[in-house]
Coordinates of C-alpha atoms in Angstrom, one line a residue:
X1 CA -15.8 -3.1 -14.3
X2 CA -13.9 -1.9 -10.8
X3 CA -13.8 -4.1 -8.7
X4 CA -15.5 -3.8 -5.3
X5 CA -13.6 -2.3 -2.3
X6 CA -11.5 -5.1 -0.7
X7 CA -11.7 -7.4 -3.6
X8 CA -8.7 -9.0 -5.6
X9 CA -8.6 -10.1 -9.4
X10 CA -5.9 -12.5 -10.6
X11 CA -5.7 -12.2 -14.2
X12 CA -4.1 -14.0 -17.0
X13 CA -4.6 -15.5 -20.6
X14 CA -4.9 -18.6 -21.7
X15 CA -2.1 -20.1 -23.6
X16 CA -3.9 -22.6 -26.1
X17 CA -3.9 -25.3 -23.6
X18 CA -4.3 -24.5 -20.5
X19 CA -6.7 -22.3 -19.4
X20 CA -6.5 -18.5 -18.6
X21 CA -7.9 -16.8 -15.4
X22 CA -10.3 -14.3 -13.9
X23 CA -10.4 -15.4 -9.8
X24 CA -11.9 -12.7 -7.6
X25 CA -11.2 -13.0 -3.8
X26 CA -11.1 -11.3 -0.7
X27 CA -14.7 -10.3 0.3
X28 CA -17.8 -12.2 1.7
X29 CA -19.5 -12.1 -1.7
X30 CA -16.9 -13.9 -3.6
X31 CA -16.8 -16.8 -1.6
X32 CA -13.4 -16.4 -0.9
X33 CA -12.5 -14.0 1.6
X34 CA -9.5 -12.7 3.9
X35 CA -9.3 -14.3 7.3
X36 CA -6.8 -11.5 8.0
X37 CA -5.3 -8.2 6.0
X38 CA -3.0 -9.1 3.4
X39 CA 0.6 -8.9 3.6
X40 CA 3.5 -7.6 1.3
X41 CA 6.6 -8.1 2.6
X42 CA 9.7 -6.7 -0.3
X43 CA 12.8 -9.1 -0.8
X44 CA 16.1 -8.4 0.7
X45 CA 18.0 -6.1 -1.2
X46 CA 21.1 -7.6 -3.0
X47 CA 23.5 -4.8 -1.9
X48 CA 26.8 -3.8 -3.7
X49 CA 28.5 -2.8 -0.6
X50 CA 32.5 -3.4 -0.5
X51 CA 35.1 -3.5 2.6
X52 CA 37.1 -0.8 2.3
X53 CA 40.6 -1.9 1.7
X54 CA 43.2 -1.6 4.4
X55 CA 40.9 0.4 6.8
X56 CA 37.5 0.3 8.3
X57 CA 34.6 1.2 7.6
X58 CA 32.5 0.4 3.7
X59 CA 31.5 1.0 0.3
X60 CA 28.5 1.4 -0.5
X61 CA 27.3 0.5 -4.0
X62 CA 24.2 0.0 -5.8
X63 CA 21.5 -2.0 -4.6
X64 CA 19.2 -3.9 -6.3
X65 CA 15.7 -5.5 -5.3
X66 CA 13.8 -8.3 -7.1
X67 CA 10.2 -7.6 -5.7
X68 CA 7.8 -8.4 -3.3
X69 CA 5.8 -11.2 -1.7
X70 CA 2.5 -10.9 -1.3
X71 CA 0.6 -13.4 1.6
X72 CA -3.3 -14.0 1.8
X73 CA -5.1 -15.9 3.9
X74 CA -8.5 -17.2 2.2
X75 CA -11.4 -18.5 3.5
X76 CA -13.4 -20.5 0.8
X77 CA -17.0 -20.6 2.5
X78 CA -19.6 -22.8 0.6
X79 CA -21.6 -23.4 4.1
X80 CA -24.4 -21.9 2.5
X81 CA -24.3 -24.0 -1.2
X82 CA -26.6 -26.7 0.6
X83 CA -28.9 -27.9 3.0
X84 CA -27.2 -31.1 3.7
X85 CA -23.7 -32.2 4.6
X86 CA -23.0 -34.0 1.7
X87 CA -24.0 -30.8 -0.6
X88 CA -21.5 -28.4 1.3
X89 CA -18.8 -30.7 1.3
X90 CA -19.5 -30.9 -3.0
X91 CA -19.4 -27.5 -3.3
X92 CA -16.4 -26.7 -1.2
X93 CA -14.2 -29.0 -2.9
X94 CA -15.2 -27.5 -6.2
X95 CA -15.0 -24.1 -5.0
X96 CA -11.4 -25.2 -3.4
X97 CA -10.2 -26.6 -6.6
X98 CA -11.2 -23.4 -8.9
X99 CA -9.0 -21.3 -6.6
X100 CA -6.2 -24.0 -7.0
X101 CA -6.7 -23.9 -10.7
X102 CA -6.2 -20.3 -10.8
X103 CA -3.2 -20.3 -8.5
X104 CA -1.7 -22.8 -10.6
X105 CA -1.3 -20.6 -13.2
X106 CA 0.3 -23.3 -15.4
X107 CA -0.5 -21.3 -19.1
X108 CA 1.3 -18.2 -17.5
X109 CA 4.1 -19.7 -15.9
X110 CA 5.0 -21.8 -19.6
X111 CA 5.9 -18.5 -21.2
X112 CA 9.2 -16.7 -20.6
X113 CA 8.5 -12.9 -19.5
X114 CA 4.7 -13.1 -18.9
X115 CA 3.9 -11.8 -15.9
X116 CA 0.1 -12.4 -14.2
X117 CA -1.9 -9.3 -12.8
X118 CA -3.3 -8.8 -9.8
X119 CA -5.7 -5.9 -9.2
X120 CA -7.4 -4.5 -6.3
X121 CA -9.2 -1.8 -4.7
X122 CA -7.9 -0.4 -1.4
X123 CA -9.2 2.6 0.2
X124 CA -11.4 3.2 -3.0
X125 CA -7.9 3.2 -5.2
X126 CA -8.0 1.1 -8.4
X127 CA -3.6 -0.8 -8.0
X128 CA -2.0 -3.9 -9.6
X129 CA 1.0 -5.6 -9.2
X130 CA 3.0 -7.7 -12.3
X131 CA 4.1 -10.7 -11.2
X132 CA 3.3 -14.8 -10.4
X133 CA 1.0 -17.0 -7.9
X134 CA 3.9 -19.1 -6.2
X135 CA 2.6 -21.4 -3.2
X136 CA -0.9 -22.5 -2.3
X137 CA -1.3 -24.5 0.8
X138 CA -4.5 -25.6 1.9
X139 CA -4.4 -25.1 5.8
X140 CA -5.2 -28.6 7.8
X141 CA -9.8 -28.3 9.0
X142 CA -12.5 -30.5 10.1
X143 CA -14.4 -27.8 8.8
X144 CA -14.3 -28.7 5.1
X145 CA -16.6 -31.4 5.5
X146 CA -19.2 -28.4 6.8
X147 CA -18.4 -26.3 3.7
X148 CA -15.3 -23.9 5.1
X149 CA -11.9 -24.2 4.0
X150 CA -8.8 -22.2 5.3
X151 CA -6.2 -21.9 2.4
X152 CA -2.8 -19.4 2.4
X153 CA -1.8 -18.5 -1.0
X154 CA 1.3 -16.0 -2.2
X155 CA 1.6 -13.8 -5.2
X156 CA 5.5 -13.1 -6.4
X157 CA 5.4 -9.5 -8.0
X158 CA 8.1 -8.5 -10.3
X159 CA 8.6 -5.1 -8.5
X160 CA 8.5 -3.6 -5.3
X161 CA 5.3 -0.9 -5.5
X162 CA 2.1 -0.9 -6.9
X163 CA 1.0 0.5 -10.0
X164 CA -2.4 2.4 -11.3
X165 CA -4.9 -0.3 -12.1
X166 CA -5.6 2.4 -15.3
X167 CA -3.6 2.9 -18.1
X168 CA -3.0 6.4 -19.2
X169 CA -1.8 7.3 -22.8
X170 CA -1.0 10.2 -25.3
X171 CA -0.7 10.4 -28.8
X172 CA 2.6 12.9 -30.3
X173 CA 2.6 13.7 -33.7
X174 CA 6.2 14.7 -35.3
X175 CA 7.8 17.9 -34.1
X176 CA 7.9 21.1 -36.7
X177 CA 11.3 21.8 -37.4
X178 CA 13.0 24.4 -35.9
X179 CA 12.3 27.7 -37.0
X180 CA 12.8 31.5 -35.5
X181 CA 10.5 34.7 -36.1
X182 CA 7.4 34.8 -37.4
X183 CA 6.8 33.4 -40.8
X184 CA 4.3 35.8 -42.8
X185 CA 1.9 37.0 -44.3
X186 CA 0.4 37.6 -41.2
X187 CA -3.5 38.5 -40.8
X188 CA -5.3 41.1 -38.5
X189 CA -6.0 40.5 -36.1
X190 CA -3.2 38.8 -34.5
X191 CA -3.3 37.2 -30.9
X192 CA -1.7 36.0 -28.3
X193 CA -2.0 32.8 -26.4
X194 CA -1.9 33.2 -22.7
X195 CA 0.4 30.2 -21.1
X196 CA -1.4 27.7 -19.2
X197 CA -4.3 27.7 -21.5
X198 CA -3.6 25.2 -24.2
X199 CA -2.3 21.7 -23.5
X200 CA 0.7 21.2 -25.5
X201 CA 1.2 17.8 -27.8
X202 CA 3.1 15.6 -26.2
X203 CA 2.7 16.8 -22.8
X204 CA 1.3 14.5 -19.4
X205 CA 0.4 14.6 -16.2
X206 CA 2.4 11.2 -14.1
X207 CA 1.4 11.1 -10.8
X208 CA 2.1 8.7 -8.1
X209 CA 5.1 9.1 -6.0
X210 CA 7.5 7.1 -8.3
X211 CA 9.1 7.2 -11.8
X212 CA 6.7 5.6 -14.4
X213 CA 7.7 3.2 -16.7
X214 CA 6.5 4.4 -20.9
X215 CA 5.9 2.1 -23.6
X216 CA 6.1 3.9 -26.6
X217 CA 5.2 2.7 -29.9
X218 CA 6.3 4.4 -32.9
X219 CA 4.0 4.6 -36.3
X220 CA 5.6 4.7 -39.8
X221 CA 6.1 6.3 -42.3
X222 CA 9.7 7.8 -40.5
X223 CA 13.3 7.1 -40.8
X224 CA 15.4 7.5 -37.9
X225 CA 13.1 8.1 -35.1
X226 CA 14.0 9.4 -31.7
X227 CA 11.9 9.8 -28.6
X228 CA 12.5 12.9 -26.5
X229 CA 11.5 13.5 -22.6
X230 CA 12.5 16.7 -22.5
X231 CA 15.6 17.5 -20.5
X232 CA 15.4 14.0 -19.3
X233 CA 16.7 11.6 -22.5
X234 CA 16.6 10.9 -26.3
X235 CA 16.1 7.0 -27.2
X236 CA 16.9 6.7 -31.2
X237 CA 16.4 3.5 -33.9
X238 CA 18.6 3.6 -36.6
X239 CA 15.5 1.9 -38.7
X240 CA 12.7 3.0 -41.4
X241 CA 9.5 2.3 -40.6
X242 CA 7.0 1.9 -43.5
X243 CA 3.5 2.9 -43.6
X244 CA 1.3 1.0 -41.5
X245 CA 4.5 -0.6 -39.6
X246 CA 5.1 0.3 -36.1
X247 CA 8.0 -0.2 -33.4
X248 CA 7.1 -0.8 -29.7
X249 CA 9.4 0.0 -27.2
X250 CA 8.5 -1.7 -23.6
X251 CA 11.3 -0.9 -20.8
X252 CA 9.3 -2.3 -17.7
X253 CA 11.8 -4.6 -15.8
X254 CA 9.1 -7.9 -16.6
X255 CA 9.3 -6.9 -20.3
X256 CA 12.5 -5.1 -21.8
X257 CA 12.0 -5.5 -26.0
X258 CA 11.6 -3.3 -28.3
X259 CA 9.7 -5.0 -31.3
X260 CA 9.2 -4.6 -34.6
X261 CA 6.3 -6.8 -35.3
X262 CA 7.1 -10.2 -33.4
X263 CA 10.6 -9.5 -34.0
X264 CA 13.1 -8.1 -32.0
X265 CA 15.0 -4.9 -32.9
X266 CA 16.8 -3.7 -30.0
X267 CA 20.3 -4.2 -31.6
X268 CA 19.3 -1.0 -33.9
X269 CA 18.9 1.4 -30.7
X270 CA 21.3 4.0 -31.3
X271 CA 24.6 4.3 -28.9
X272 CA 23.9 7.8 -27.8
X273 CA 20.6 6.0 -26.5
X274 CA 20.2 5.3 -22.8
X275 CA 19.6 1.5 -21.6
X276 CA 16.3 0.5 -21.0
X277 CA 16.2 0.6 -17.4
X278 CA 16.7 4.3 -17.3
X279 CA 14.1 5.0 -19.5
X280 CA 11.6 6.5 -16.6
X281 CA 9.2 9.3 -16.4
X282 CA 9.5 11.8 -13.3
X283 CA 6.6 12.7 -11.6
X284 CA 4.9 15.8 -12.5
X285 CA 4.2 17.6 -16.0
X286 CA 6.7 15.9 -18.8
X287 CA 6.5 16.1 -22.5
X288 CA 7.3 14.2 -25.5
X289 CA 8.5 14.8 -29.0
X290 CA 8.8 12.7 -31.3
X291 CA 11.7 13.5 -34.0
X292 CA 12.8 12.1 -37.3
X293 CA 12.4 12.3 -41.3
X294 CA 9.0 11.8 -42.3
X295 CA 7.5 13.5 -45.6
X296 CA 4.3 12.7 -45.2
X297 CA 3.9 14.4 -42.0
X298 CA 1.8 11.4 -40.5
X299 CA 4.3 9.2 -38.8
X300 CA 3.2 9.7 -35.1
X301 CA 4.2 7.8 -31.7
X302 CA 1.5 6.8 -28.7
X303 CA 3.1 6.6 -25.1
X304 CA 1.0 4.8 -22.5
X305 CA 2.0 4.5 -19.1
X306 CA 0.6 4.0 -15.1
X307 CA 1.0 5.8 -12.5
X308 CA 3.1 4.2 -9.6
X309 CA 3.3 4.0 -6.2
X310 CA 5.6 2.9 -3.0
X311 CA 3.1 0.9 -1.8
X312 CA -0.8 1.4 -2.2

């Protein structure tokens, strides 16, 4: 279900312990809602810039960014949980600590590479960030006794941007061999299919205004896959893949594996292969292909991705 306009969700699963999450904030009907607009505020960028030697003047080289912060200032309001003093100040501190709980985020932060999502809905767009709740302060009131609470709370994302709160995703089948000319017997009548009116397999649609990040899964039976963008780069496994068996490869900078099962299988990425971190889809119309020695014909790959954004 979307959430409403102005409202946050901060998401995660349990971890057999401790419990998992589901906190909605940031409107009047929640309970817990933004004394002022949020804030996101990227990191400083670790630059890569060099003197230049015996002159003036600099290098530039690459720079890298590890995310953003993002600030809220919550309002947990219980004035209206009971007619008496005692039964608003009861209610607020529950209502206070399930926002600590969730903040807390203890069965989240025990795992390595498990990032928490955050969702929203801003100007009737459906974004999430990837990242971790970091500090919770409860602000210093004489209200709380009355059933109002001031509390400032920050979300660590693992990226700068925002992604599409929904998931897009295509299925490719293997690619025909090449071939040229036209393979008979042929049949009267014969046709011709204007462009623009059949979707090819394979192709999408990314839209935002920044590079998407794919996971791709590969489905057995097939020897030596390789995953095409076309014109853009080929990623290859030097593996066999079984019937019913399936590789996953998940570039996003909070992931990076490529899985085989639970286990890891990234030493078997060919060296023509680019890394990970280039493995990005431009904006626009892309396609896929899927390539490799199947002959059953059924191996087939998905590739799922969201749409991203500079900010919102």
């Amino acid at each position: 279900m979307p959430l409403a306009e102005g409202e946050f969700k901060l998401t995660y699963s349990s971890n057999g312990v401790h419990p998992g999450a589901a906190f909605t904030f940031g409107t009047v009907r929640t309970g817990y809602y933004l004394l002022d607009d949020f804030e996101v505020k990227d990191t400083d960028a670790n630059v890569g810039d060099t003197p230049l030697p015996r002159g003036d003047g600099v290098r530039y080289g690459q720079d890298f960014t590890t995310g953003a912060t993002i600030t809220f200032e919550v309002g947990v309001d219980t004035v209206d949980a009971g007619s008496t003093l005692l039964d608003r100040h009861g209610a607020n501190l529950d209502a206070v600590s399930v926002m600590k709980q969730a903040w807390d985020a203890k069965a989240v932060r025990d795992r390595v590479a498990t990032p928490a999502v955050l969702s929203t809905t801003q100007g009737g767009r459906a974004r999430r960030w990837y990242g971790r709740p970091r500090q919770w302060t409860k602000a210093a009131s004489k209200l709380t006794r009355q059933g109002y609470t001031p509390v400032v709370a920050t979300f660590a994302t693992a990226h700068t941007g925002s992604f599409d709160d929904i998931e897009q995703w295509v299925r490719v089948d293997m690619a025909p061999p090449p071939h040229r000319g036209i393979v008979g017997p042929l049949k009267e009548p014969l046709t011709m299919v204007g462009e623009g009116s059949v979707r090819v397999p394979g192709e999408i649609i990314v839209g935002g205004n920044r590079p998407a990040w794919p996971v791709i899964t590969i489905n057995g039976p097939i020897s030596q896959p390789v995953c095409e963008l076309v014109g853009r780069w080929k990623l290859g496994l030097d593996l066999t893949l079984k019937a019913g068996e399936k590789v996953t490869v998940d570039p996003r900078p909070w992931v990076r594996t490529v899985l085989r099962g639970s286990g890891s299988v990234a030493g078997l990425i060919t060296r023509s292969s680019p890394l990970l971190e280039y493995l990005l889809i431009p904006t626009g119309r892309q396609d896929f292909l899927l390539r490799g020695i199947d002959a059953t014909a059924t191996a087939f790959m998905t590739v799922a991705w969201r749409d991203a954004y500079a900010y919102l």
